XYZ file of C-alpha atoms in Angstrom:
637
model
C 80.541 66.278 -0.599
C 77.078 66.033 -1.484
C 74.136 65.182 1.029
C 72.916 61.507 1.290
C 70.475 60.595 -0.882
C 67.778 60.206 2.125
C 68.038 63.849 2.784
C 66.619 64.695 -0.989
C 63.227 64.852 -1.490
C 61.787 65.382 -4.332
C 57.868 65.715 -3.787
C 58.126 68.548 -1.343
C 59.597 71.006 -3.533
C 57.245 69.343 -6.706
C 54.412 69.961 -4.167
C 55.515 73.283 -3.504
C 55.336 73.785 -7.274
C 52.076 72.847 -7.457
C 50.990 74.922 -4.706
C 52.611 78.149 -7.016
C 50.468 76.963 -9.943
C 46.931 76.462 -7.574
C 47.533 79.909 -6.300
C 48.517 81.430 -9.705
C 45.218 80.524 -12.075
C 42.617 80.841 -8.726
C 43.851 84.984 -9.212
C 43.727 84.338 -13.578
C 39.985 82.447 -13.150
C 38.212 84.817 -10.467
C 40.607 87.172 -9.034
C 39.247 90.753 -11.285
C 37.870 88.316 -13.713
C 34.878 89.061 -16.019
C 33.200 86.965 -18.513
C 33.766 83.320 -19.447
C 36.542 80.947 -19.322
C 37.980 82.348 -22.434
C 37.638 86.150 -22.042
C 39.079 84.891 -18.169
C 42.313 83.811 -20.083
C 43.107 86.532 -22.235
C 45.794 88.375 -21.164
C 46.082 92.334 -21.487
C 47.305 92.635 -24.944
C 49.477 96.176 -26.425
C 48.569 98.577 -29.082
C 50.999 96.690 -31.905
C 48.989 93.131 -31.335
C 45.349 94.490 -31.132
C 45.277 98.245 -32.525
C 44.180 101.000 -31.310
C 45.921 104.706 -31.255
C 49.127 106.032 -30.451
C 49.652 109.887 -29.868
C 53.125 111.668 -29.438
C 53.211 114.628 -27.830
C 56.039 117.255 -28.011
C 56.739 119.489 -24.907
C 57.413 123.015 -26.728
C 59.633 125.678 -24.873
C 57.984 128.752 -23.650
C 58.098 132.281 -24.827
C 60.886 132.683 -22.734
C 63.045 129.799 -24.601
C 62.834 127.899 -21.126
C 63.043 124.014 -21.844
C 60.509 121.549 -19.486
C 61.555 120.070 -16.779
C 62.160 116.779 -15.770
C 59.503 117.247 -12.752
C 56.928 119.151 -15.243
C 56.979 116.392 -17.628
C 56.435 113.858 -14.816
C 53.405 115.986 -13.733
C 52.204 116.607 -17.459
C 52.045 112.832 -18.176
C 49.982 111.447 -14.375
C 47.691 114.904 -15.671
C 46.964 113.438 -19.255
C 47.138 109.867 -17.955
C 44.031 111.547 -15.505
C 42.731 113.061 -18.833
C 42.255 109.876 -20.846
C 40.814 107.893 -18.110
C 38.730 110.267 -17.383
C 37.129 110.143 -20.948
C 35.796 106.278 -19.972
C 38.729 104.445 -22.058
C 39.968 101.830 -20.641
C 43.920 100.453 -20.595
C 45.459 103.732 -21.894
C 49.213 103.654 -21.747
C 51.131 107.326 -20.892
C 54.716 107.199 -21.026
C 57.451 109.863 -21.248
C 59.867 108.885 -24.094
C 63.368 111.220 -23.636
C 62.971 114.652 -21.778
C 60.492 116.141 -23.944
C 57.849 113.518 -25.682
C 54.856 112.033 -23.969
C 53.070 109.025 -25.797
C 49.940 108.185 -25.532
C 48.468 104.616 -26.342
C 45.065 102.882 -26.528
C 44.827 100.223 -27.689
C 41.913 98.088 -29.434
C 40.173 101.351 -29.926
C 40.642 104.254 -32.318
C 39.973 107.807 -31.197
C 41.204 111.694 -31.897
C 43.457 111.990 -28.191
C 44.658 115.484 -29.529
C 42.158 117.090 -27.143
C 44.013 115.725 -23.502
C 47.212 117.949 -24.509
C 45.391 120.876 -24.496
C 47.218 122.831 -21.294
C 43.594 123.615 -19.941
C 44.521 126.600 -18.423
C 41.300 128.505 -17.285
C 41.103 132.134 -16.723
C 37.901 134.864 -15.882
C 39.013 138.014 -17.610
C 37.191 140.699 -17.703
C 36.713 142.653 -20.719
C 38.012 145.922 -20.816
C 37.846 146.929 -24.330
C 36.301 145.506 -27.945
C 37.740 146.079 -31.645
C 37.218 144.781 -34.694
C 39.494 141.777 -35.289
C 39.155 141.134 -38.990
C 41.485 143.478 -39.627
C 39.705 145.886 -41.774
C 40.232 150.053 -41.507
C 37.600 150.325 -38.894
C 37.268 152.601 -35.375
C 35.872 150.948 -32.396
C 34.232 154.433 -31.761
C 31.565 153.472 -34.636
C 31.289 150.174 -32.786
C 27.592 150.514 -31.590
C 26.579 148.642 -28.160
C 26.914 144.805 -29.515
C 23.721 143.255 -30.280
C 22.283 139.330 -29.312
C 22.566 138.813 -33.199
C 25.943 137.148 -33.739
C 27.909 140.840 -32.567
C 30.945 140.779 -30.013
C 29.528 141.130 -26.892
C 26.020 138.706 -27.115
C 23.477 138.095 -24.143
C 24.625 134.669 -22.831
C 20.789 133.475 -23.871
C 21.742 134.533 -27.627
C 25.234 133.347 -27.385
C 23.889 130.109 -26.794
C 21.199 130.317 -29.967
C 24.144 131.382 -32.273
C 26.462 128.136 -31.438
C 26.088 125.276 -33.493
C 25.947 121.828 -31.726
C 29.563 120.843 -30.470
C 30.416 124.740 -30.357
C 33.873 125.375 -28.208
C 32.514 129.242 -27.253
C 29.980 128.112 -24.815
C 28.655 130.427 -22.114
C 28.945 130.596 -18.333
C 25.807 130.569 -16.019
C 25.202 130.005 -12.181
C 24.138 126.862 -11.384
C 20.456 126.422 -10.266
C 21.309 124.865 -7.360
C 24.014 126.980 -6.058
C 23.031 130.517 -7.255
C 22.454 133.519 -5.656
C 23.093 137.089 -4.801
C 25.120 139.397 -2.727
C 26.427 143.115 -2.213
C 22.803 144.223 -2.327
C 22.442 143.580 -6.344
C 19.531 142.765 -7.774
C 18.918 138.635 -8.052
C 20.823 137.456 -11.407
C 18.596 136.275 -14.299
C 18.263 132.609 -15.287
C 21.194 133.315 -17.693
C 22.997 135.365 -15.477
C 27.005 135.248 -15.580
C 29.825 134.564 -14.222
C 32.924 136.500 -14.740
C 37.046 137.451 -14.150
C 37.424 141.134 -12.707
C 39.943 143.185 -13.725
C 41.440 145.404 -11.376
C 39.401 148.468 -10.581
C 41.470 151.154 -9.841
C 43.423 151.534 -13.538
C 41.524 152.681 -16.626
C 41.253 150.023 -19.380
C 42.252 152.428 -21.797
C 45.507 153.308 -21.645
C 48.873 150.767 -21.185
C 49.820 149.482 -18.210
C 51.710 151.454 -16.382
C 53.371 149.059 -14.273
C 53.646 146.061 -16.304
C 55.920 143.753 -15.376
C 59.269 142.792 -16.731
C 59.827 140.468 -19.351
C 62.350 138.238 -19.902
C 66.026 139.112 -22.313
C 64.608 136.063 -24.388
C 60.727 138.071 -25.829
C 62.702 141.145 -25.671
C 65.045 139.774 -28.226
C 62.152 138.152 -30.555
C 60.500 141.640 -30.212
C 63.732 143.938 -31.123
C 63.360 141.373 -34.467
C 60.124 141.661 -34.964
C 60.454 145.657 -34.631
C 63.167 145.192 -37.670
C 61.014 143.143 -39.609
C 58.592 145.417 -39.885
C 60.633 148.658 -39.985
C 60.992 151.597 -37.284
C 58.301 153.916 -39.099
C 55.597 150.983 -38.168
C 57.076 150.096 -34.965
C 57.013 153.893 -33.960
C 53.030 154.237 -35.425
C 52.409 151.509 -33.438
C 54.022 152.138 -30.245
C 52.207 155.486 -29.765
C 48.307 154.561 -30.147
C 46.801 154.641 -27.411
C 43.744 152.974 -28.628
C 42.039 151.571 -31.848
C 43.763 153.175 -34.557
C 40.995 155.131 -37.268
C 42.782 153.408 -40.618
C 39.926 155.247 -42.656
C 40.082 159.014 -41.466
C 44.361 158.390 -41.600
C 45.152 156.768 -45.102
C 48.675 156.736 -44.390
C 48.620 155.229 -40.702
C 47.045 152.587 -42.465
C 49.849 152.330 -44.577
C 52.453 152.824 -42.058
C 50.946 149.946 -40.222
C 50.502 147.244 -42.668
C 53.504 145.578 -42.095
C 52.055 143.986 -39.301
C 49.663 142.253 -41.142
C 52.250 140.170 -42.458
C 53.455 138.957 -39.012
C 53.300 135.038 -38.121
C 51.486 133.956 -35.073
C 54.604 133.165 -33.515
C 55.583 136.907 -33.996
C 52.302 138.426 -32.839
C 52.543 136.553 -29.561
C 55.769 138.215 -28.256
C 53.946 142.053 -28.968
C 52.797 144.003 -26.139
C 49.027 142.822 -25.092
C 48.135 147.182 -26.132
C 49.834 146.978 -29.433
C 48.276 143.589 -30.111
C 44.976 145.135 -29.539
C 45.385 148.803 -31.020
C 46.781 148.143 -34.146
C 44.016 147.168 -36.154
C 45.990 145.059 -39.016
C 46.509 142.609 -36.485
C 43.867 140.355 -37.128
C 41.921 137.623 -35.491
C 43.456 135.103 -37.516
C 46.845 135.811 -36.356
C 45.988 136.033 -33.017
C 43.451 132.713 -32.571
C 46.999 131.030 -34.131
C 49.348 132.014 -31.796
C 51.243 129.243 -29.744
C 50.009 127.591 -27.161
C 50.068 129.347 -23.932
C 51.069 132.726 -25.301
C 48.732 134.610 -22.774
C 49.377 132.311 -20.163
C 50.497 134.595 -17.440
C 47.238 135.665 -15.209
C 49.050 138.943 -13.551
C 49.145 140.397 -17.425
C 46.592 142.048 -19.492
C 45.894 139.254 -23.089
C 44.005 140.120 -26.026
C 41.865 137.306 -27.559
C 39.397 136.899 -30.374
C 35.574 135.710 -30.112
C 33.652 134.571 -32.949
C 37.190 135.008 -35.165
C 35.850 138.674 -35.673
C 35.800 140.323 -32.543
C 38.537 141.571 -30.620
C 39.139 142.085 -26.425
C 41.098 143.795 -24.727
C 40.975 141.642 -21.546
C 42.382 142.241 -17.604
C 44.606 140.509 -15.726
C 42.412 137.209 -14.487
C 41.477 137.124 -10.936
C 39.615 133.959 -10.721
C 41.916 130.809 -12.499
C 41.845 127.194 -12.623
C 43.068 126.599 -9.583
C 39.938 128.503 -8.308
C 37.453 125.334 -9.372
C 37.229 122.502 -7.328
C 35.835 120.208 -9.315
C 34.028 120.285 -12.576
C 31.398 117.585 -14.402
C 29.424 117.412 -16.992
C 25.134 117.430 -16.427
C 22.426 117.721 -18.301
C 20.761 121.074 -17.047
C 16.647 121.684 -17.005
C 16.299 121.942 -20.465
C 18.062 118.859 -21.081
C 21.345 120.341 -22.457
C 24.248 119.565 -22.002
C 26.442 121.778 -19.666
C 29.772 121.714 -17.658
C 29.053 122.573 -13.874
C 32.109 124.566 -11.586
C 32.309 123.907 -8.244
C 34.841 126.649 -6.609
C 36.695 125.935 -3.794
C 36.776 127.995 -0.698
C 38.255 130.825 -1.571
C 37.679 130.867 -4.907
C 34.179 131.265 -4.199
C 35.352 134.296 -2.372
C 37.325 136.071 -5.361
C 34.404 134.719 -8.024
C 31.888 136.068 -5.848
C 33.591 139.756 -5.383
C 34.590 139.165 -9.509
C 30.806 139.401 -10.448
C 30.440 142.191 -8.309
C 32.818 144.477 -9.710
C 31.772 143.506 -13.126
C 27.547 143.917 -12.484
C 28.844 147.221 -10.789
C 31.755 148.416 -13.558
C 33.611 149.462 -10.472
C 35.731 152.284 -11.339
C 34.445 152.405 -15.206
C 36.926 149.671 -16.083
C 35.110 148.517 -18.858
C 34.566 150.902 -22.153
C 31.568 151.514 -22.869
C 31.686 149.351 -26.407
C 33.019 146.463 -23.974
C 29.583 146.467 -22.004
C 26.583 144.243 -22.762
C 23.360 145.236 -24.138
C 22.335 145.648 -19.831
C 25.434 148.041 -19.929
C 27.192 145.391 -18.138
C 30.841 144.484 -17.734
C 31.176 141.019 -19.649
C 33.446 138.485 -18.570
C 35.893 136.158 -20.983
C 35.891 132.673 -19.934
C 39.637 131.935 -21.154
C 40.413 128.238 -22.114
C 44.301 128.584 -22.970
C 44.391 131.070 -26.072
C 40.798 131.323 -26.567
C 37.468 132.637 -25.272
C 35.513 130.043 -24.564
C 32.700 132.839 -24.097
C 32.445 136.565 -23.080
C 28.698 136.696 -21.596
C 27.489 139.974 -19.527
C 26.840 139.718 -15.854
C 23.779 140.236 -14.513
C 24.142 140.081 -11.133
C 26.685 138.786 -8.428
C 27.192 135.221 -8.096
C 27.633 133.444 -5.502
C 27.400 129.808 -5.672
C 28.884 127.335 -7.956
C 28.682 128.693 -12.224
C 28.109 126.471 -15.425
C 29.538 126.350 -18.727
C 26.729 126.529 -21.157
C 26.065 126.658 -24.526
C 25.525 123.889 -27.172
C 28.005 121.079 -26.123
C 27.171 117.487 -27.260
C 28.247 114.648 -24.672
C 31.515 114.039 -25.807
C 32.656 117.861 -25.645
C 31.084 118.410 -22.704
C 33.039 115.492 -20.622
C 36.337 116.395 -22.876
C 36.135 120.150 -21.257
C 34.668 118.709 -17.972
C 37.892 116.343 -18.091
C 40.464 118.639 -19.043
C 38.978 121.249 -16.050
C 39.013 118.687 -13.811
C 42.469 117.365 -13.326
C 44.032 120.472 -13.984
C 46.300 123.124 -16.491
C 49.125 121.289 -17.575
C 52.679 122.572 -16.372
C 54.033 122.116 -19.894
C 52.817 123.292 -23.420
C 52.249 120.820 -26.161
C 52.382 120.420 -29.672
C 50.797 116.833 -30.783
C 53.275 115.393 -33.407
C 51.886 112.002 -34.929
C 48.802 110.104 -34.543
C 48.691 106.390 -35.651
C 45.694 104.843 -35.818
C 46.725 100.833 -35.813
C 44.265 98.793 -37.617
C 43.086 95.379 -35.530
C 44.253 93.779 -39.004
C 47.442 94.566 -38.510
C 47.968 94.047 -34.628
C 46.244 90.451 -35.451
C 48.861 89.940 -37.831
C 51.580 90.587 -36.056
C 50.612 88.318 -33.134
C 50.146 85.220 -35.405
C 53.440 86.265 -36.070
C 55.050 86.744 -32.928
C 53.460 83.614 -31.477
C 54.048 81.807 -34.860
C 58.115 82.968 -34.038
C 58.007 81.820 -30.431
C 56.677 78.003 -31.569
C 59.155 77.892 -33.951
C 61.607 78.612 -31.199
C 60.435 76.352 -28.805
C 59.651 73.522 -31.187
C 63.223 73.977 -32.415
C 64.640 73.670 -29.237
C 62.303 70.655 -28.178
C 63.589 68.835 -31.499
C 67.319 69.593 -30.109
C 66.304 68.352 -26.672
C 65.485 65.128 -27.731
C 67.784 64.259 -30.645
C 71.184 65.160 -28.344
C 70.022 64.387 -25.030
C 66.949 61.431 -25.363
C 65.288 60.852 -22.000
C 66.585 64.138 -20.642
C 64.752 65.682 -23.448
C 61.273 64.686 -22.213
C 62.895 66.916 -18.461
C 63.638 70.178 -21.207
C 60.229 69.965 -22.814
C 58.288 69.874 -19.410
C 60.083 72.202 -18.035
C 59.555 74.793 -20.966
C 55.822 73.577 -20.904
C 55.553 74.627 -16.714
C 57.809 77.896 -17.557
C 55.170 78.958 -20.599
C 52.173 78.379 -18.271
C 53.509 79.904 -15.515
C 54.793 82.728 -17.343
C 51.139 83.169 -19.318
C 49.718 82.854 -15.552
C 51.882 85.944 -14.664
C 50.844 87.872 -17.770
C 46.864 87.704 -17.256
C 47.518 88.598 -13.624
C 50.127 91.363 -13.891
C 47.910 92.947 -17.076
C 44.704 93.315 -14.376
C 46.635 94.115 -11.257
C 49.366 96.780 -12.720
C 48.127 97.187 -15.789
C 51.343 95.348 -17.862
C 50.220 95.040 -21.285
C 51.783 92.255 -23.658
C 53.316 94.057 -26.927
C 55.335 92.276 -29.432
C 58.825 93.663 -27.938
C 57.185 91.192 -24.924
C 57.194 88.407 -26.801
C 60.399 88.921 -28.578
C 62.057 89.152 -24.627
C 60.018 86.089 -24.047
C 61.910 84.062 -27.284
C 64.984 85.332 -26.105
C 65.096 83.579 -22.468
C 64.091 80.059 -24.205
C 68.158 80.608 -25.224
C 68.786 81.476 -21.290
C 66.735 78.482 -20.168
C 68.594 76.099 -22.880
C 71.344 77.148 -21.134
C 70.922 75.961 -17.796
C 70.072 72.535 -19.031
C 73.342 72.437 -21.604
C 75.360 73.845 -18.269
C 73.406 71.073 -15.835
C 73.509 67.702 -18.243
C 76.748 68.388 -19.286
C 77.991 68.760 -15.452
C 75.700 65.577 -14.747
C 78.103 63.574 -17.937
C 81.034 64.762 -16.278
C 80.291 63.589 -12.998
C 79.582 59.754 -14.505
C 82.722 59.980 -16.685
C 84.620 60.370 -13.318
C 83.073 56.889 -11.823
C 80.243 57.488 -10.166
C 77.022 56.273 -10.417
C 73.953 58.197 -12.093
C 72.312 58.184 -8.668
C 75.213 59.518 -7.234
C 76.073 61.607 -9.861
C 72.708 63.898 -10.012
C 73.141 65.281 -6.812
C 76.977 66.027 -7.119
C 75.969 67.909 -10.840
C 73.577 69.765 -9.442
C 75.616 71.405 -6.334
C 78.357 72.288 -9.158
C 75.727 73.414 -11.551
C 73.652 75.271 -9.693
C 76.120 78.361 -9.201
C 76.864 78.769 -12.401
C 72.770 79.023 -13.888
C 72.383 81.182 -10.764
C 75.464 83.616 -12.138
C 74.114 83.120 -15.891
C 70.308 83.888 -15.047
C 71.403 86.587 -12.752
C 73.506 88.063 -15.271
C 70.094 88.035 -17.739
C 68.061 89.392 -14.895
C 70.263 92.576 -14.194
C 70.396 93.515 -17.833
C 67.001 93.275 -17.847
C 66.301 95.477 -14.724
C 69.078 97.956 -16.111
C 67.234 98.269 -19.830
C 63.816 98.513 -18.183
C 64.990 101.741 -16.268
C 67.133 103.148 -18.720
C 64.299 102.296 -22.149
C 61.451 103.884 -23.343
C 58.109 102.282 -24.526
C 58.154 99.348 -25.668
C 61.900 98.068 -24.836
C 60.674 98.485 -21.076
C 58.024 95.879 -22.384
C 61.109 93.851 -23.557
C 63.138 94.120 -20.706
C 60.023 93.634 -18.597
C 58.895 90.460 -20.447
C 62.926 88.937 -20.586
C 63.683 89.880 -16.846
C 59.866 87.927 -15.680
C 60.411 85.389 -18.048
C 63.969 84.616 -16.157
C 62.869 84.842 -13.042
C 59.873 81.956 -13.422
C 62.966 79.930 -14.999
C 64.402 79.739 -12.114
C 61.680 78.632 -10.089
C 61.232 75.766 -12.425
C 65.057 75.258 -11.958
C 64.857 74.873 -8.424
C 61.294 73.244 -7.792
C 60.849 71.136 -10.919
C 64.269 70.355 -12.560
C 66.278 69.077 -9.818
C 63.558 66.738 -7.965
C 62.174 65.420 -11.424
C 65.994 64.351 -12.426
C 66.090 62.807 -8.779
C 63.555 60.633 -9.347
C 64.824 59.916 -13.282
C 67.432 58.962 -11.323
C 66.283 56.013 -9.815
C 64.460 54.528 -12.785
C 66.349 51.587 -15.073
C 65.808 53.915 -18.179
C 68.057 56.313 -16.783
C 70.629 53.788 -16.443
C 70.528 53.031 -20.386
C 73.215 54.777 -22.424
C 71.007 54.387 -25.337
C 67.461 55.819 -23.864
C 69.079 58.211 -21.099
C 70.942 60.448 -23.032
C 74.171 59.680 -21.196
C 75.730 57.309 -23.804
C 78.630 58.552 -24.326
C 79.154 58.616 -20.618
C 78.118 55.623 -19.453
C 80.166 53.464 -21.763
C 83.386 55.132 -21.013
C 82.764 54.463 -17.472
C 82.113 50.511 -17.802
C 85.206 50.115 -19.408
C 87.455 51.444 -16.744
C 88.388 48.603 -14.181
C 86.545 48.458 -10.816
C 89.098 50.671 -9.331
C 87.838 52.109 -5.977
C 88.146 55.690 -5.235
C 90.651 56.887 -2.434
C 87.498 58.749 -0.079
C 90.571 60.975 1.569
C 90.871 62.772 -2.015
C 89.323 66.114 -1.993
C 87.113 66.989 -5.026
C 88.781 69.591 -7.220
């Protein structure tokens, strides 16, 4: 039986409504707000309604045919989510999309994101060894001692002349503040070095001896690239021992030019010795290998400087993981540089790094690998390429800059990527759409355009079938759009939910959910007064029987919502996101609006009008029955 009517009260839970909209637009007006009233009630709009750029990302496998994981993606993605908002944009979006794509979104501004999947992976090798790299008959033994002018092995002053503005082979320097000198070298030079040491016990000059295993999957790309280019060049190759003379052997050169014919992939999976000794292996091969093809610290890599000149380079002893922290400055002379700060004990190994490269402990370096001092130099590694190979001039130890002539932007895009860290998985970028505001303008006038058509279509229903009742529909769709525009501006500032146009299409969608609860609650509410009772009477009793079944209906709505959010990818989550919030503010206007307002519609004399009401075809058919009175002691089926 339903409770007396004194026990119903309508204001409270109207009140309580009220309370939910006070507290919702004090956060949208000054709760993170900025600006006026307008820019206050804006919510947080998605890449498809404003523009902006969208960048997929494709997680390669490595060398060793090893897919990513699930746990490196996850990493890879908070890392270039870091990245991005670390470059001073604002409302970037990074999402994984399957088990291998990352997507990258800003929106309302367009800008070249192919930089943040860089894997950043910084290494100090030292270089043991120089060729040339353009892949010309020529023996490194009539290599003179480089030169400042442009040659492979500059002074860090001249490297710094040579690069244009914007220049990605920068060079390293200590920092002013934090530099100094140890060991009992001399002091370093303004322009003095940092550096990688190699390991100062083995020669650089021949293989290494005890290099370590690799895995059945390069072994296999390397038994085809040794039938690819025959077994008279794989055997020529396999025994130098250094820089092969093409122009005092004639045929060597011959025997080896199959191997100028090699694709990047297929230079990557050589030995680091034969990549380096056999001179038709250029520089343009190597600088396009894939991404992290020297990747592993504990091996020797060859890399190219300059796209000319070509190292031989140790096994890095000083990584990435070494710097604590990294920024962009502007150094005494006003340029731009990016400042390392080591952490504890990679201040240690940098410091003991320089020293074996001022010192050439052990003769490591060959002699056309030294600097015009007759210094080891020292590769700064940034994935596959040399950032820059300066000389060291002393031993280091306090914090190091990257120097050279960086702009701004390049400066806090290596600053950025050094920063947060190497990423775990190697990328390749796949598409990059640059959405015009045009467009996303366009398509919001035509998603809102879609969602008043909907409403206004259901509003016309409302009051053509059910009159009075109508006017209870159209404010309750009225409170459920502000409420739900309420949640939008907050959500966008607080978690960062962004409105796309897969939102508002979830958002059109629970209009049908909410036009079901009133079909499901009137309809209840006409069967209730075809069975005798009054409409006071009858609210009440409609409402107890009505109320499970928009609970089960909405509930229903809400799960499939929750399930497609966890289960989609970008912007269905917005959908399901958008549908599932959209719900669940329908049901507080179910509960604190709906009911109480048809409680007090109850007691009006309009409601009791078949012909303003909406219940006419009720409220006829129960004035013609006789006066009958119910028998109390039946039970309600």
């Amino acid at each position: 039986m339903a409770p007396p009517q004194g026990q119903m009260r309508p204001g409270r839970q109207l009140a309580v409504l009220g309370l939910i909209f006070v507290v919702l637009y004090s956060l949208v007006f000054f709760s993170g707000a900025h600006g006026g009233w307008k820019d206050r009630l804006e919510p947080r709009l998605g890449l498809d309604l404003i523009g902006g750029t969208r960048l997929t990302l494709e997680a390669t496998n490595s060398l060793d045919g090893k897919p990513p994981t699930a746990a490196n993606l996850e990493e890879a993605r908070q890392i270039i989510e870091s990245r991005v908002n670390g470059y001073g944009v604002a409302e970037a979006e990074v999402v994984t999309e399957g088990n291998r794509n990352i997507v990258i979104s800003l929106p309302g501004e367009n800008r070249d994101l192919t930089d943040v999947g860089s894997a950043a992976e910084l290494r100090f090798r030292k270089v043991l060894k120089a060729a040339d790299g353009s892949g010309a008959a020529a023996a490194p033994a009539a290599t003179p001692t480089p030169a400042p002018s442009g040659s492979a092995a500059p002074k860090p002053s001249a490297t710094a002349s040579a690069k244009p503005s914007g220049s990605a082979a920068p060079k390293v320097t200590s920092s002013p503040s934090a530099g100094g000198q140890g060991g009992g070298a001399p002091a370093p030079s303004a322009s003095a070095t940092p550096s990688a040491s190699a390991s100062s016990s083995a020669p650089a000059a021949s293989p290494s001896a005890s290099a370590p295993p690799v895995s059945q999957s390069i072994e296999q790309q390397r038994q085809a690239v040794q039938k690819k280019v025959g077994a008279p060049a794989w055997a020529a190759a396999s025994g130098l021992q250094a820089p092969a003379d093409l122009a005092a052997d004639p045929s060597l050169a011959e025997r080896l030019k199959p191997f100028s014919t090699l694709s990047p992939q297929e230079i990557a999976v050589l030995t680091p010795e034969m990549q380096f000794n056999v001179p038709t292996i250029s520089c343009a091969q190597l600088d396009k290998r894939p991404a992290a093809s020297i990747k592993d610290p504990k091996q020797r890599a060859v890399a190219c400087e300059g796209g000319a000149a070509k190292y031989l380079l140790d096994v890095a002893k000083v990584e990435g993981t070494d710097v604590k922290d990294a920024n962009a400055v502007l150094d005494q002379t006003s340029a731009w540089v990016v400042s390392l700060n080591f952490t504890g004990d990679g201040q240690g190994k940098w410091t003991e790094l320089t020293r074996e490269a001022f010192q050439n402990t052990g003769n490591a370096c060959d002699q056309a690998a030294l600097g015009n001092e007759g210094k080891c130099r020292v590769a700064v590694v940034l994935d596959n390429a040399i950032v820059s190979a300066p000389e060291i001039q002393g031993v280091l130890t306090g914090d190091s800059q990257i120097s050279g002539s960086f702009d701004s932007k390049s400066a806090n895009d290596l600053a950025s990527q050094l920063r947060y860290g190497a990423l775990p998985v190697t990328f390749v970028p796949q598409t990059q759409q640059n959405v015009t505001a045009t467009l996303g303008d366009s398509q919001l006038r035509a998603g809102l355009l879609a969602a008043g058509i909907g409403l206004l279509l259901v509003i016309i229903y409302s009051f053509f079938y059910y009159r009075l009742l109508g006017s209870v529909i159209f404010l309750s769709l009225v409170l459920s759009a502000l409420l739900v525009f309420g949640a939008l501006v907050v959500l966008g500032r607080q978690i960062g939910f962004t409105l796309t146009l897969a939102g508002i299409a979830g958002m059109i969608v629970s209009l049908g959910v909410a036009a079901d609860s009133f079909v499901i609650y009137f309809e209840r509410l006409k069967d209730e007064i075809r069975e005798g009772r009054s409409p006071r009477s009858a609210v009440p009793r409609a409402w107890i029987r009505a109320r499970r079944t928009i609970i089960s209906a909405n509930a229903i709505t809400l799960m499939s919502a929750v399930v497609l959010y966890i289960v989609s990818v970008g912007t269905v989550k917005g959908f399901a996101f958008a549908l599932g919030l959209a719900t669940v503010l329908d049901l507080v206007v179910v509960f604190l609006f709906r009911h109480p307002i048809m409680t007090m519609f109850a007691s009006t004399k309009a409601f009791l009008s078949p012909r303003v009401s909406g219940l006419g075809r009720a409220l006829p058919a129960r004035s013609a029955e006789p006066a009958t009175p119910r028998n109390p002691r039946v039970k309600e089926a």
